CSV table of C-alpha atoms in Angstrom, one decimal:
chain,number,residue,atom,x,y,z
A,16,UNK,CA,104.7,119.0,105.6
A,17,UNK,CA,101.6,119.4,103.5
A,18,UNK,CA,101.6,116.4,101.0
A,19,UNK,CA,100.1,116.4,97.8
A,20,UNK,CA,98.2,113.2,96.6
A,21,UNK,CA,98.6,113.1,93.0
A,22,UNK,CA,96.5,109.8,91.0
A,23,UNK,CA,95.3,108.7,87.9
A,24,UNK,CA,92.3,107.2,86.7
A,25,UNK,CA,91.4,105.1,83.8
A,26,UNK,CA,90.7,101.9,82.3
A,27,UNK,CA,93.9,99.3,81.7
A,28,UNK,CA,96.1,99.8,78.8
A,29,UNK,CA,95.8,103.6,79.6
A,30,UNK,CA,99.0,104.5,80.4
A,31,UNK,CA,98.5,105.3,83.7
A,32,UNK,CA,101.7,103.9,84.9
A,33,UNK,CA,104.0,105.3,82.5
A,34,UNK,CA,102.6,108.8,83.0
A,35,UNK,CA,102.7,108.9,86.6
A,36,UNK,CA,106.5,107.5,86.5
A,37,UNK,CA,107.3,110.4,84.1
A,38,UNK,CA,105.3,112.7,86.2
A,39,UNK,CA,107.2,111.8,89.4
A,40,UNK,CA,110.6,111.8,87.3
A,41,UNK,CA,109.8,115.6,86.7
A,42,UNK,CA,109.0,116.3,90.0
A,43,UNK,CA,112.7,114.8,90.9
A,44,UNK,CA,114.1,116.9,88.0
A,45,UNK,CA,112.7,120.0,89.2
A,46,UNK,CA,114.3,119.4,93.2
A,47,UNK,CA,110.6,118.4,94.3
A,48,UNK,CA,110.8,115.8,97.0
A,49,UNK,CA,108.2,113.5,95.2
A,50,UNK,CA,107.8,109.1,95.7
A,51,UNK,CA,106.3,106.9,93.4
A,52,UNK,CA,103.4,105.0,93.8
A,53,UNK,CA,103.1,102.0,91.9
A,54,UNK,CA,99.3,99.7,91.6
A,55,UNK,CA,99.2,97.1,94.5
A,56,UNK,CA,97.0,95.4,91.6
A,57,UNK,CA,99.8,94.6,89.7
A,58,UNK,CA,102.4,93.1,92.6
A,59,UNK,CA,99.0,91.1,93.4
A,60,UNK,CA,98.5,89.4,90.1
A,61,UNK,CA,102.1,88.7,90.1
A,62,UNK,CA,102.0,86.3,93.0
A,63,UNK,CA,98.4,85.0,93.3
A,64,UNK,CA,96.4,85.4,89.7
A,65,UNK,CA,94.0,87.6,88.6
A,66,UNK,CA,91.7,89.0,91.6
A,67,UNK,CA,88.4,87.2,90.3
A,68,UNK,CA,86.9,87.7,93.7
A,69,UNK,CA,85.3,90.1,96.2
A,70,UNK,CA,87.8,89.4,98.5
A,71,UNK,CA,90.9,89.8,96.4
A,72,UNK,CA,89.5,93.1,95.2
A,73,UNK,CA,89.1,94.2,98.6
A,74,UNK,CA,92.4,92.9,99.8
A,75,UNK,CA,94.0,95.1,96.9
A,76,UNK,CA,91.6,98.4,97.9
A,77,UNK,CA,93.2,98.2,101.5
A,78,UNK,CA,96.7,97.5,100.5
A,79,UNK,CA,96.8,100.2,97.7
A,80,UNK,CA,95.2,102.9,100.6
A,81,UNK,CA,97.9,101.4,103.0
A,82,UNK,CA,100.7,102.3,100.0
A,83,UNK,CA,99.1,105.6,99.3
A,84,UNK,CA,99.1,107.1,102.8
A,85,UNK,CA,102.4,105.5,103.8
A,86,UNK,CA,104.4,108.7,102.2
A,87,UNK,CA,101.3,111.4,104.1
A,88,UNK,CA,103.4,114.3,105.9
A,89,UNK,CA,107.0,113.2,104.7
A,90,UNK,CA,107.2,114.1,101.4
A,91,UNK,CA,105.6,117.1,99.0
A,92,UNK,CA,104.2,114.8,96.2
A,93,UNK,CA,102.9,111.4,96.5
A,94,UNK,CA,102.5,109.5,92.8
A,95,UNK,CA,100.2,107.0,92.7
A,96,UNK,CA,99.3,105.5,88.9
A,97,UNK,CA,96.2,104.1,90.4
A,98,UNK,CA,94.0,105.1,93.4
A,99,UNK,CA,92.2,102.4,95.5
A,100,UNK,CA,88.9,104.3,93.6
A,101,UNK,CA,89.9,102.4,90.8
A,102,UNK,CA,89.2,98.4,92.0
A,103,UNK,CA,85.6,99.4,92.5
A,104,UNK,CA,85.1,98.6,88.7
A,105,UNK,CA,86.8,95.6,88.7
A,106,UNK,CA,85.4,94.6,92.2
A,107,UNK,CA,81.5,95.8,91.5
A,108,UNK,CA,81.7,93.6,88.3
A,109,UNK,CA,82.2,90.4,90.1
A,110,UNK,CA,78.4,90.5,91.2
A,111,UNK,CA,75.6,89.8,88.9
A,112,UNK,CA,72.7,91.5,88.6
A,113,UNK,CA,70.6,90.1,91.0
A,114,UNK,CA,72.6,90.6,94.2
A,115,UNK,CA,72.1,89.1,97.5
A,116,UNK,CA,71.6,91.4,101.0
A,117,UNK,CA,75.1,90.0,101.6
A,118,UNK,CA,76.5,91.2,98.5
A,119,UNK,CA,74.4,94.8,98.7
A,120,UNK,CA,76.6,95.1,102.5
A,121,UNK,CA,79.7,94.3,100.5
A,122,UNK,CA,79.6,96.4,97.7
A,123,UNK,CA,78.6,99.6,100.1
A,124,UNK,CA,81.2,98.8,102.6
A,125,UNK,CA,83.6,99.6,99.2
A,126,UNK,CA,82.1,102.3,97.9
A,127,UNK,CA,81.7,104.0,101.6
A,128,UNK,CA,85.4,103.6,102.2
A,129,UNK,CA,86.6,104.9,98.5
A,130,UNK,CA,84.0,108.2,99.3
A,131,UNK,CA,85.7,108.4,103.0
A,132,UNK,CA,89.5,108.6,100.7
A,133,UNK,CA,88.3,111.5,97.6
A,134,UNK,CA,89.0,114.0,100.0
A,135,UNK,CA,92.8,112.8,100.3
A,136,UNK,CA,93.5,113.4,96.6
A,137,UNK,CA,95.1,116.6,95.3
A,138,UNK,CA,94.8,115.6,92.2
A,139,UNK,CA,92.7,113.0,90.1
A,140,UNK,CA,93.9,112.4,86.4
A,141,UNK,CA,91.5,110.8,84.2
A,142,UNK,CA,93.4,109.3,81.3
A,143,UNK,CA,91.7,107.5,78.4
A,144,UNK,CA,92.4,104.8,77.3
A,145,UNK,CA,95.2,103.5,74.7
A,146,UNK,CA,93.6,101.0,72.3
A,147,UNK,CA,96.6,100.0,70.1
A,148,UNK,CA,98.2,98.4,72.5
A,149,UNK,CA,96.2,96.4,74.9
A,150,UNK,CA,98.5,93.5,76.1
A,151,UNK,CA,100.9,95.0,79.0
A,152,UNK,CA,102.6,91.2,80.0
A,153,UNK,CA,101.0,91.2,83.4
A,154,UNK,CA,96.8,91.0,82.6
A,155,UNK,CA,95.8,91.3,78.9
A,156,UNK,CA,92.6,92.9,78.5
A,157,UNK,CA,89.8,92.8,75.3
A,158,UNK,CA,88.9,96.4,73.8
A,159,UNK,CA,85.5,95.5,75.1
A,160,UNK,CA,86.3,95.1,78.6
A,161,UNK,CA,88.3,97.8,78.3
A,162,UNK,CA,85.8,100.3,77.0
A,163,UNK,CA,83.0,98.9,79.2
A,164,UNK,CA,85.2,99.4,82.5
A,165,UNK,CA,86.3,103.6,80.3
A,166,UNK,CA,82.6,103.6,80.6
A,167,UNK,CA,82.2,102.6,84.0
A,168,UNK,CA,84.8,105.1,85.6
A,169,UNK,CA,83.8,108.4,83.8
A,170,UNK,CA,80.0,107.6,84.8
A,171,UNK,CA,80.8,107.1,87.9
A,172,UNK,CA,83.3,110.4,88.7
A,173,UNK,CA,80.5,112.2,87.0
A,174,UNK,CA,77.7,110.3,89.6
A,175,UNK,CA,79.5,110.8,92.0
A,176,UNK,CA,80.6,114.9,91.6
A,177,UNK,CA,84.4,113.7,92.1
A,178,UNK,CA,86.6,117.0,90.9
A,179,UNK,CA,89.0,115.4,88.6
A,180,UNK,CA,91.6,117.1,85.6
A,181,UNK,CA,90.1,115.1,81.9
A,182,UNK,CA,93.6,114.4,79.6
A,183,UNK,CA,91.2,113.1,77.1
A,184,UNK,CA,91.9,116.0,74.8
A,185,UNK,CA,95.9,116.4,75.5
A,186,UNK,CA,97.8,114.8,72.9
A,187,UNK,CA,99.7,112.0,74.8
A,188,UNK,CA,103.1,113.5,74.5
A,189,UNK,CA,101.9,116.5,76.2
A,190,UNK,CA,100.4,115.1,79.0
A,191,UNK,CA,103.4,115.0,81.6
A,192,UNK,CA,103.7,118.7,80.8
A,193,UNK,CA,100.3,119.7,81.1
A,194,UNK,CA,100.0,118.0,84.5
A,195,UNK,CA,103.5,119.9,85.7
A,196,UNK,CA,102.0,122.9,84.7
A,197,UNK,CA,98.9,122.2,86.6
A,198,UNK,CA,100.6,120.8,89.8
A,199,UNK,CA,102.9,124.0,89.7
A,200,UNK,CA,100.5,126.6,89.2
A,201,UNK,CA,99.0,125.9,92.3
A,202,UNK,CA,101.8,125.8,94.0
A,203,UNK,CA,102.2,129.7,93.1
């Protein structure tokens, strides 16, 4: 079976989750043999805090991969509403600005193992974020942060050439649709 990695990008309080849920509901509606995904990120704040350290943002980047590939070869659509790609921002902001030779070997470990997973994806959704309402129960987030971390992940698809589907533009009650339409069409 050839799966299809399916993920979305953005800052918090973008909807990410919600979207991928409906996306992967969909999928079920339509007889695709789909599983959902959900952020290791989340599970993790639950029980320890908020990751405020290398280490936990590692941690998270390993166990998130571990969830994502778990599905590879068994079913036709795999859900995630995050990719590991996405605790690079979080994790590369827990550095100042002058950075050690131990932190320069840290931060490239990272971002050599979330270049080694791009290939995997099938799909990258970038989804911007929601501003209205920023405070989702589990991590509560200023506008600031939250446009400084948009700012961060569209720079650094663009950097970095990753091929990814912009919903910036789709009025947010279309975007489940648009992203069927796309996953279908190259199905054809």
């Amino acid at each position: 079976m050839d799966s299809k990695l399916i993920t979305f990008i953005g800052a918090p309080s973008s909807g990410k989750s919600t979207l991928a849920s409906e996306v992967h509901t969909e999928l079920k509606k339509l007889g695709d043999n789909s599983i959902y995904i959900s952020e290791v990120a989340t599970d993790y704040i639950a029980e320890y805090g908020v990751p405020n350290t290398p280490t936990d943002q590692i941690v998270i980047f390993y166990k998130q991969l571990n969830r994502e590939r778990m599905y590879i070869g068994t079913k036709d659509y795999i859900v995630c509403d995050s990719s590991g790609m996405l605790n690079y921002f979080y994790f590369r902001r827990l550095f100042s600005n002058t950075l050690s030779d131990k932190d320069i070997a840290v931060i490239n470990h990272l971002q050599k193992e979330i270049l080694k997973t791009i290939n995997q994806w099938s799909y990258i959704f970038y989804v911007p974020p929601i501003l209205n309402n920023i405070e989702d129960g589990i991590r509560y987030n200023k506008e600031s942060e939250i446009l400084k971390i948009d700012q961060m992940i569209k720079s650094y698809l663009t950097l970095e050439n990753i091929s990814y589907i912009d919903l910036s533009d789709v009025d947010i009650n279309q975007r489940k649709d648009v992203i069927i339409s796309c996953i279908k069409k190259s199905d054809d």
